[in-house]
mmCIF file of C-alpha atoms in Angstrom:
data_model
loop_
_atom_site.group_PDB
_atom_site.id
_atom_site.type_symbol
_atom_site.label_atom_id
_atom_site.label_comp_id
_atom_site.label_asym_id
_atom_site.label_seq_id
_atom_site.Cartn_x
_atom_site.Cartn_y
_atom_site.Cartn_z
ATOM 1 C CA MET G 1 249.360 -78.945 265.363
ATOM 2 C CA GLY G 2 250.677 -75.892 263.570
ATOM 3 C CA LEU G 3 247.395 -75.472 261.742
ATOM 4 C CA ILE G 4 245.409 -75.932 264.945
ATOM 5 C CA SER G 5 247.609 -73.444 266.786
ATOM 6 C CA ARG G 6 247.161 -70.891 264.028
ATOM 7 C CA LYS G 7 243.395 -71.462 264.090
ATOM 8 C CA ILE G 8 243.259 -70.988 267.858
ATOM 9 C CA GLY G 9 245.366 -67.856 267.489
ATOM 10 C CA VAL G 10 242.974 -66.393 264.924
ATOM 11 C CA GLU G 11 240.016 -67.204 267.148
ATOM 12 C CA LYS G 12 241.697 -65.473 270.086
ATOM 13 C CA VAL G 13 242.392 -62.377 268.007
ATOM 14 C CA SER G 14 238.785 -62.326 266.773
ATOM 15 C CA ALA G 15 237.511 -62.688 270.317
ATOM 16 C CA LEU G 16 239.750 -59.871 271.495
ATOM 17 C CA ARG G 17 238.461 -57.644 268.706
ATOM 18 C CA LEU G 18 234.891 -58.372 269.698
ATOM 19 C CA VAL G 19 235.591 -57.650 273.347
ATOM 20 C CA SER G 20 237.537 -54.486 272.629
ATOM 21 C CA GLY G 21 234.869 -53.305 270.197
ATOM 22 C CA ALA G 22 231.949 -53.987 272.513
ATOM 23 C CA PRO G 23 232.347 -50.888 274.714
ATOM 24 C CA SER G 24 232.496 -48.602 271.669
ATOM 25 C CA THR G 25 229.361 -50.172 270.212
ATOM 26 C CA GLN G 26 227.563 -49.852 273.520
ATOM 27 C CA ALA G 27 228.910 -46.328 273.948
ATOM 28 C CA SER G 28 227.418 -45.374 270.580
ATOM 29 C CA THR G 29 224.017 -46.636 271.690
ATOM 30 C CA VAL G 30 224.275 -44.729 274.973
ATOM 31 C CA TYR G 31 225.480 -41.662 273.068
ATOM 32 C CA ASP G 32 222.431 -41.707 270.798
ATOM 33 C CA ARG G 33 219.958 -42.117 273.665
ATOM 34 C CA LEU G 34 221.617 -39.564 275.906
ATOM 35 C CA ARG G 35 221.933 -37.086 273.041
ATOM 36 C CA GLU G 36 218.203 -37.361 272.341
ATOM 37 C CA ASP G 37 217.391 -36.729 276.007
ATOM 38 C CA LEU G 38 219.665 -33.686 276.009
ATOM 39 C CA LEU G 39 218.238 -32.238 272.800
ATOM 40 C CA SER G 40 214.636 -32.812 273.843
ATOM 41 C CA GLY G 41 215.134 -31.105 277.198
ATOM 42 C CA ARG G 42 214.261 -34.205 279.207
ATOM 43 C CA LEU G 43 217.612 -33.638 280.883
ATOM 44 C CA GLU G 44 217.336 -29.948 281.675
ATOM 45 C CA PRO G 45 220.191 -27.420 281.208
ATOM 46 C CA GLY G 46 222.546 -27.146 284.165
ATOM 47 C CA ARG G 47 221.581 -30.491 285.678
ATOM 48 C CA LYS G 48 224.338 -32.607 287.201
ATOM 49 C CA LEU G 49 224.609 -35.935 285.414
ATOM 50 C CA GLN G 50 224.942 -38.493 288.184
ATOM 51 C CA MET G 51 226.736 -41.604 286.983
ATOM 52 C CA ARG G 52 224.586 -43.994 289.021
ATOM 53 C CA PHE G 53 221.395 -42.435 287.685
ATOM 54 C CA LEU G 54 222.615 -42.645 284.083
ATOM 55 C CA THR G 55 223.904 -46.213 284.311
ATOM 56 C CA ASP G 56 220.509 -47.281 285.665
ATOM 57 C CA LEU G 57 218.593 -45.205 283.114
ATOM 58 C CA TYR G 58 220.475 -46.538 280.091
ATOM 59 C CA GLN G 59 221.289 -49.971 281.504
ATOM 60 C CA THR G 60 224.994 -49.609 280.826
ATOM 61 C CA GLY G 61 228.368 -49.609 282.534
ATOM 62 C CA GLN G 62 230.516 -46.643 283.483
ATOM 63 C CA THR G 63 233.106 -47.149 280.723
ATOM 64 C CA PRO G 64 230.722 -46.791 277.732
ATOM 65 C CA LEU G 65 228.847 -44.059 279.617
ATOM 66 C CA ARG G 66 232.004 -42.010 280.107
ATOM 67 C CA GLU G 67 232.909 -42.496 276.446
ATOM 68 C CA ALA G 68 229.480 -41.194 275.447
ATOM 69 C CA LEU G 69 229.738 -38.249 277.858
ATOM 70 C CA ASN G 70 233.149 -37.296 276.477
ATOM 71 C CA ARG G 71 231.746 -37.301 272.941
ATOM 72 C CA LEU G 72 228.813 -35.153 274.030
ATOM 73 C CA THR G 73 231.215 -32.771 275.739
ATOM 74 C CA ALA G 74 233.019 -32.359 272.416
ATOM 75 C CA ASP G 75 229.612 -31.721 270.817
ATOM 76 C CA GLY G 76 228.945 -28.887 273.269
ATOM 77 C CA LEU G 77 225.913 -30.567 274.837
ATOM 78 C CA VAL G 78 227.636 -31.608 278.086
ATOM 79 C CA GLU G 79 230.104 -29.766 280.306
ATOM 80 C CA GLY G 80 232.892 -31.589 282.131
ATOM 81 C CA ARG G 81 233.886 -29.774 285.317
ATOM 82 C CA GLU G 82 237.156 -30.682 287.006
ATOM 83 C CA GLN G 83 236.619 -32.710 290.168
ATOM 84 C CA ARG G 84 232.859 -32.181 289.863
ATOM 85 C CA GLY G 85 231.786 -34.505 287.076
ATOM 86 C CA PHE G 86 229.500 -33.890 284.103
ATOM 87 C CA TYR G 87 226.634 -31.431 283.731
ATOM 88 C CA VAL G 88 224.088 -30.721 281.029
ATOM 89 C CA ALA G 89 225.416 -27.681 279.170
ATOM 90 C CA ALA G 90 223.878 -24.490 280.493
ATOM 91 C CA ILE G 91 221.986 -22.072 278.273
ATOM 92 C CA SER G 92 222.212 -18.297 278.031
ATOM 93 C CA ARG G 93 221.013 -15.487 275.830
ATOM 94 C CA SER G 94 224.582 -14.609 274.899
ATOM 95 C CA GLU G 95 225.299 -18.185 273.784
ATOM 96 C CA LEU G 96 222.073 -18.304 271.770
ATOM 97 C CA ALA G 97 223.026 -15.106 269.951
ATOM 98 C CA GLU G 98 226.569 -16.347 269.313
ATOM 99 C CA LEU G 99 225.462 -19.764 268.064
ATOM 100 C CA THR G 100 222.937 -18.170 265.717
ATOM 101 C CA LYS G 101 225.492 -15.737 264.314
ATOM 102 C CA THR G 102 228.012 -18.534 263.787
ATOM 103 C CA ARG G 103 225.444 -20.774 262.136
ATOM 104 C CA CYS G 104 224.478 -17.979 259.756
ATOM 105 C CA TRP G 105 228.134 -17.469 258.832
ATOM 106 C CA VAL G 106 229.029 -21.081 258.164
ATOM 107 C CA GLU G 107 225.780 -22.113 256.475
ATOM 108 C CA SER G 108 225.942 -19.062 254.224
ATOM 109 C CA LEU G 109 229.326 -20.304 253.033
ATOM 110 C CA ALA G 110 228.091 -23.885 252.707
ATOM 111 C CA LEU G 111 225.000 -22.828 250.757
ATOM 112 C CA ARG G 112 227.007 -20.661 248.352
ATOM 113 C CA GLU G 113 229.414 -23.541 247.745
ATOM 114 C CA SER G 114 226.526 -25.943 247.188
ATOM 115 C CA MET G 115 224.957 -23.602 244.660
ATOM 116 C CA ALA G 116 228.267 -22.990 242.887
ATOM 117 C CA ALA G 117 228.633 -26.752 242.401
ATOM 118 C CA SER G 118 224.952 -27.297 241.633
ATOM 119 C CA THR G 119 223.949 -30.464 239.783
ATOM 120 C CA PRO G 120 220.557 -31.754 238.634
ATOM 121 C CA GLN G 121 220.875 -34.562 241.181
ATOM 122 C CA TRP G 122 221.377 -32.132 244.070
ATOM 123 C CA GLU G 123 218.460 -29.983 242.950
ATOM 124 C CA GLU G 124 216.265 -33.075 242.783
ATOM 125 C CA GLN G 125 217.310 -34.044 246.312
ATOM 126 C CA LEU G 126 216.462 -30.558 247.545
ATOM 127 C CA LEU G 127 213.081 -30.598 245.807
ATOM 128 C CA LEU G 128 212.294 -33.966 247.344
ATOM 129 C CA ALA G 129 213.348 -32.828 250.827
ATOM 130 C CA GLN G 130 211.172 -29.714 250.550
ATOM 131 C CA HIS G 131 208.223 -31.699 249.199
ATOM 132 C CA ARG G 132 208.365 -34.212 252.040
ATOM 133 C CA LEU G 133 208.653 -31.452 254.627
ATOM 134 C CA SER G 134 205.731 -29.510 253.179
ATOM 135 C CA ARG G 135 203.479 -32.572 253.407
ATOM 136 C CA SER G 136 204.214 -33.162 257.089
ATOM 137 C CA PRO G 137 202.211 -31.145 259.653
ATOM 138 C CA ARG G 138 204.257 -29.055 262.060
ATOM 139 C CA SER G 139 201.925 -29.996 264.899
ATOM 140 C CA LEU G 140 199.981 -33.204 265.434
ATOM 141 C CA ASN G 141 197.138 -31.094 266.844
ATOM 142 C CA ALA G 142 195.766 -28.155 264.857
ATOM 143 C CA GLU G 143 194.272 -26.489 267.938
ATOM 144 C CA GLN G 144 197.053 -26.936 270.481
ATOM 145 C CA PHE G 145 200.681 -27.513 269.639
ATOM 146 C CA GLU G 146 201.809 -31.116 269.823
ATOM 147 C CA ASP G 147 205.295 -31.791 268.532
ATOM 148 C CA ASN G 148 205.526 -33.945 265.410
ATOM 149 C CA PRO G 149 208.787 -35.951 265.497
ATOM 150 C CA GLU G 150 208.488 -36.747 261.788
ATOM 151 C CA TRP G 151 208.381 -33.034 260.931
ATOM 152 C CA GLU G 152 211.504 -32.479 263.016
ATOM 153 C CA ARG G 153 213.307 -35.252 261.135
ATOM 154 C CA LEU G 154 212.253 -33.890 257.747
ATOM 155 C CA HIS G 155 213.078 -30.334 258.793
ATOM 156 C CA ARG G 156 216.612 -31.375 259.640
ATOM 157 C CA ALA G 157 216.884 -33.273 256.341
ATOM 158 C CA TYR G 158 215.767 -30.179 254.394
ATOM 159 C CA HIS G 159 218.372 -27.913 255.967
ATOM 160 C CA LYS G 160 221.058 -30.547 255.503
ATOM 161 C CA ALA G 161 220.089 -30.887 251.837
ATOM 162 C CA LEU G 162 220.588 -27.147 251.328
ATOM 163 C CA ILE G 163 224.262 -27.397 252.250
ATOM 164 C CA GLY G 164 224.861 -31.021 251.285
ATOM 165 C CA ASN G 165 226.506 -30.193 247.956
ATOM 166 C CA CYS G 166 229.202 -27.920 249.411
ATOM 167 C CA GLY G 167 231.952 -30.521 249.021
ATOM 168 C CA SER G 168 233.146 -30.433 252.640
ATOM 169 C CA GLN G 169 232.037 -33.108 255.083
ATOM 170 C CA SER G 170 233.836 -31.247 257.872
ATOM 171 C CA LEU G 171 231.784 -28.134 257.200
ATOM 172 C CA ILE G 172 228.560 -30.147 257.062
ATOM 173 C CA ALA G 173 229.446 -31.817 260.373
ATOM 174 C CA PHE G 174 230.143 -28.460 262.031
ATOM 175 C CA CYS G 175 226.831 -27.104 260.766
ATOM 176 C CA GLY G 176 225.138 -30.156 262.247
ATOM 177 C CA GLN G 177 226.781 -29.566 265.612
ATOM 178 C CA LEU G 178 225.558 -25.963 265.666
ATOM 179 C CA ALA G 179 222.076 -27.122 264.680
ATOM 180 C CA ASP G 180 222.037 -29.547 267.617
ATOM 181 C CA GLN G 181 223.008 -26.866 270.115
ATOM 182 C CA LEU G 182 220.392 -24.460 268.780
ATOM 183 C CA TYR G 183 217.743 -27.179 268.681
ATOM 184 C CA ARG G 184 217.851 -27.336 272.483
ATOM 185 C CA TYR G 185 216.766 -23.710 272.676
ATOM 186 C CA ARG G 186 214.018 -24.171 270.119
ATOM 187 C CA ARG G 187 212.666 -27.197 271.964
ATOM 188 C CA LEU G 188 212.428 -25.209 275.188
ATOM 189 C CA SER G 189 210.273 -22.583 273.474
ATOM 190 C CA ILE G 190 208.736 -24.579 270.665
ATOM 191 C CA ARG G 191 205.147 -23.551 271.378
ATOM 192 C CA LYS G 192 205.967 -19.864 271.155
ATOM 193 C CA VAL G 193 207.928 -20.314 267.938
ATOM 194 C CA PHE G 194 205.124 -22.415 266.478
ATOM 195 C CA SER G 195 202.429 -19.834 267.189
ATOM 196 C CA SER G 196 204.314 -16.912 265.684
ATOM 197 C CA ARG G 197 205.812 -18.352 262.488
ATOM 198 C CA GLN G 198 204.834 -19.585 259.057
ATOM 199 C CA VAL G 199 208.049 -21.479 258.454
ATOM 200 C CA ALA G 200 206.672 -23.442 255.498
ATOM 201 C CA ASP G 201 206.595 -20.252 253.416
ATOM 202 C CA GLU G 202 210.160 -19.446 254.463
ATOM 203 C CA HIS G 203 211.389 -22.905 253.463
ATOM 204 C CA GLN G 204 209.685 -22.610 250.080
ATOM 205 C CA ALA G 205 211.155 -19.159 249.436
ATOM 206 C CA ILE G 206 214.690 -20.335 250.232
ATOM 207 C CA MET G 207 214.367 -23.277 247.865
ATOM 208 C CA ASP G 208 212.918 -21.084 245.104
ATOM 209 C CA ALA G 209 215.904 -18.745 245.363
ATOM 210 C CA VAL G 210 218.307 -21.697 245.209
ATOM 211 C CA LEU G 211 216.655 -23.130 242.107
ATOM 212 C CA SER G 212 216.651 -19.659 240.524
ATOM 213 C CA LYS G 213 220.454 -19.562 240.981
ATOM 214 C CA ASP G 214 220.173 -16.388 243.096
ATOM 215 C CA ALA G 215 222.803 -17.061 245.754
ATOM 216 C CA ASP G 216 222.539 -13.641 247.399
ATOM 217 C CA ALA G 217 218.785 -13.979 247.849
ATOM 218 C CA ALA G 218 219.036 -17.568 249.064
ATOM 219 C CA VAL G 219 221.667 -16.684 251.664
ATOM 220 C CA ALA G 220 219.723 -13.622 252.810
ATOM 221 C CA MET G 221 216.558 -15.683 253.249
ATOM 222 C CA LEU G 222 218.378 -18.466 255.091
ATOM 223 C CA THR G 223 220.039 -16.095 257.555
ATOM 224 C CA ALA G 224 216.757 -14.232 258.080
ATOM 225 C CA HIS G 225 215.069 -17.585 258.721
ATOM 226 C CA TYR G 226 217.520 -18.409 261.514
ATOM 227 C CA SER G 227 217.550 -14.858 262.875
ATOM 228 C CA ARG G 228 213.759 -14.762 263.250
ATOM 229 C CA THR G 229 213.858 -17.884 265.376
ATOM 230 C CA ALA G 230 216.599 -16.397 267.554
ATOM 231 C CA GLU G 231 214.685 -13.132 267.993
ATOM 232 C CA VAL G 232 211.664 -15.004 269.321
ATOM 233 C CA LEU G 233 213.739 -17.170 271.636
ATOM 234 C CA LEU G 234 215.796 -14.282 273.000
ATOM 235 C CA GLN G 235 212.622 -12.667 274.349
ATOM 236 C CA ASP G 236 211.129 -15.834 275.786
ATOM 237 C CA ARG G 237 210.732 -15.551 279.549
ATOM 238 C CA GLN G 238 210.033 -19.261 279.809
ATOM 239 C CA ILE G 239 213.593 -20.024 278.728
ATOM 240 C CA PHE G 240 215.212 -17.001 280.352
ATOM 241 C CA PRO G 241 213.453 -16.260 283.675
ATOM 242 C CA GLU G 242 215.762 -13.290 284.257
ATOM 243 C CA LEU G 243 213.672 -11.378 281.702
ATOM 244 C CA ARG G 244 210.734 -11.473 284.104
ATOM 245 C CA ASP G 245 212.620 -9.108 286.374
ATOM 246 C CA GLY G 246 213.771 -6.910 283.520
ATOM 247 C CA ALA G 247 217.350 -8.190 283.715
ATOM 248 C CA ASP G 248 219.782 -9.181 280.987
ATOM 249 C CA ARG G 249 218.130 -7.216 278.190
ATOM 250 C CA GLY G 250 221.354 -6.879 276.210
#
């Protein structure tokens, strides 16, 4: 009986672990799907996130949904307003400028640290990331822009590879969070950015500077790369309708 009792006890503990772990697993799935909808702009900035709508959309319960929303609030993609619920984080020209400046600061540090600790393995990873990105078309349609999800994935992998040897997972994670927040802006104006940039040349130049061990040049090119994108977005009247009336030009 003692053995049976112990066996039943173990089974109960295992069952409890499964039950207690289920919401977190489901919350992670909801988090991933909701995050993608936020980044892509399918859930537009400033929109109120109705719980009933979201539970129906993602076929989930309120507990995992709230867990996912709290995580996204920490990521800066959702705003929690007291007594009013959750909203898609708003956008503004001032936030875009601040996010870009911060990203330039922290990725400059991360890139310098990566280069200071350079290894043949890291350089090979960077070369491979650049090669894969260069072989993927930015647009699926040469005549009219059509977003290529594979390019976006490889683009993110390239920029992560640049800073991936810095020795700080916390710094890499923070850079990723900034990239997510800025990606929302780029998605809202992606056609304009696409038509006015030759980003492949910029990516190649950054990598060449890294492999040449010229940290100052690499950092300057990386920050210029991000700043050019911000300059285009800051003047985009599609994202910022107030510009149509000549307002908010600061």
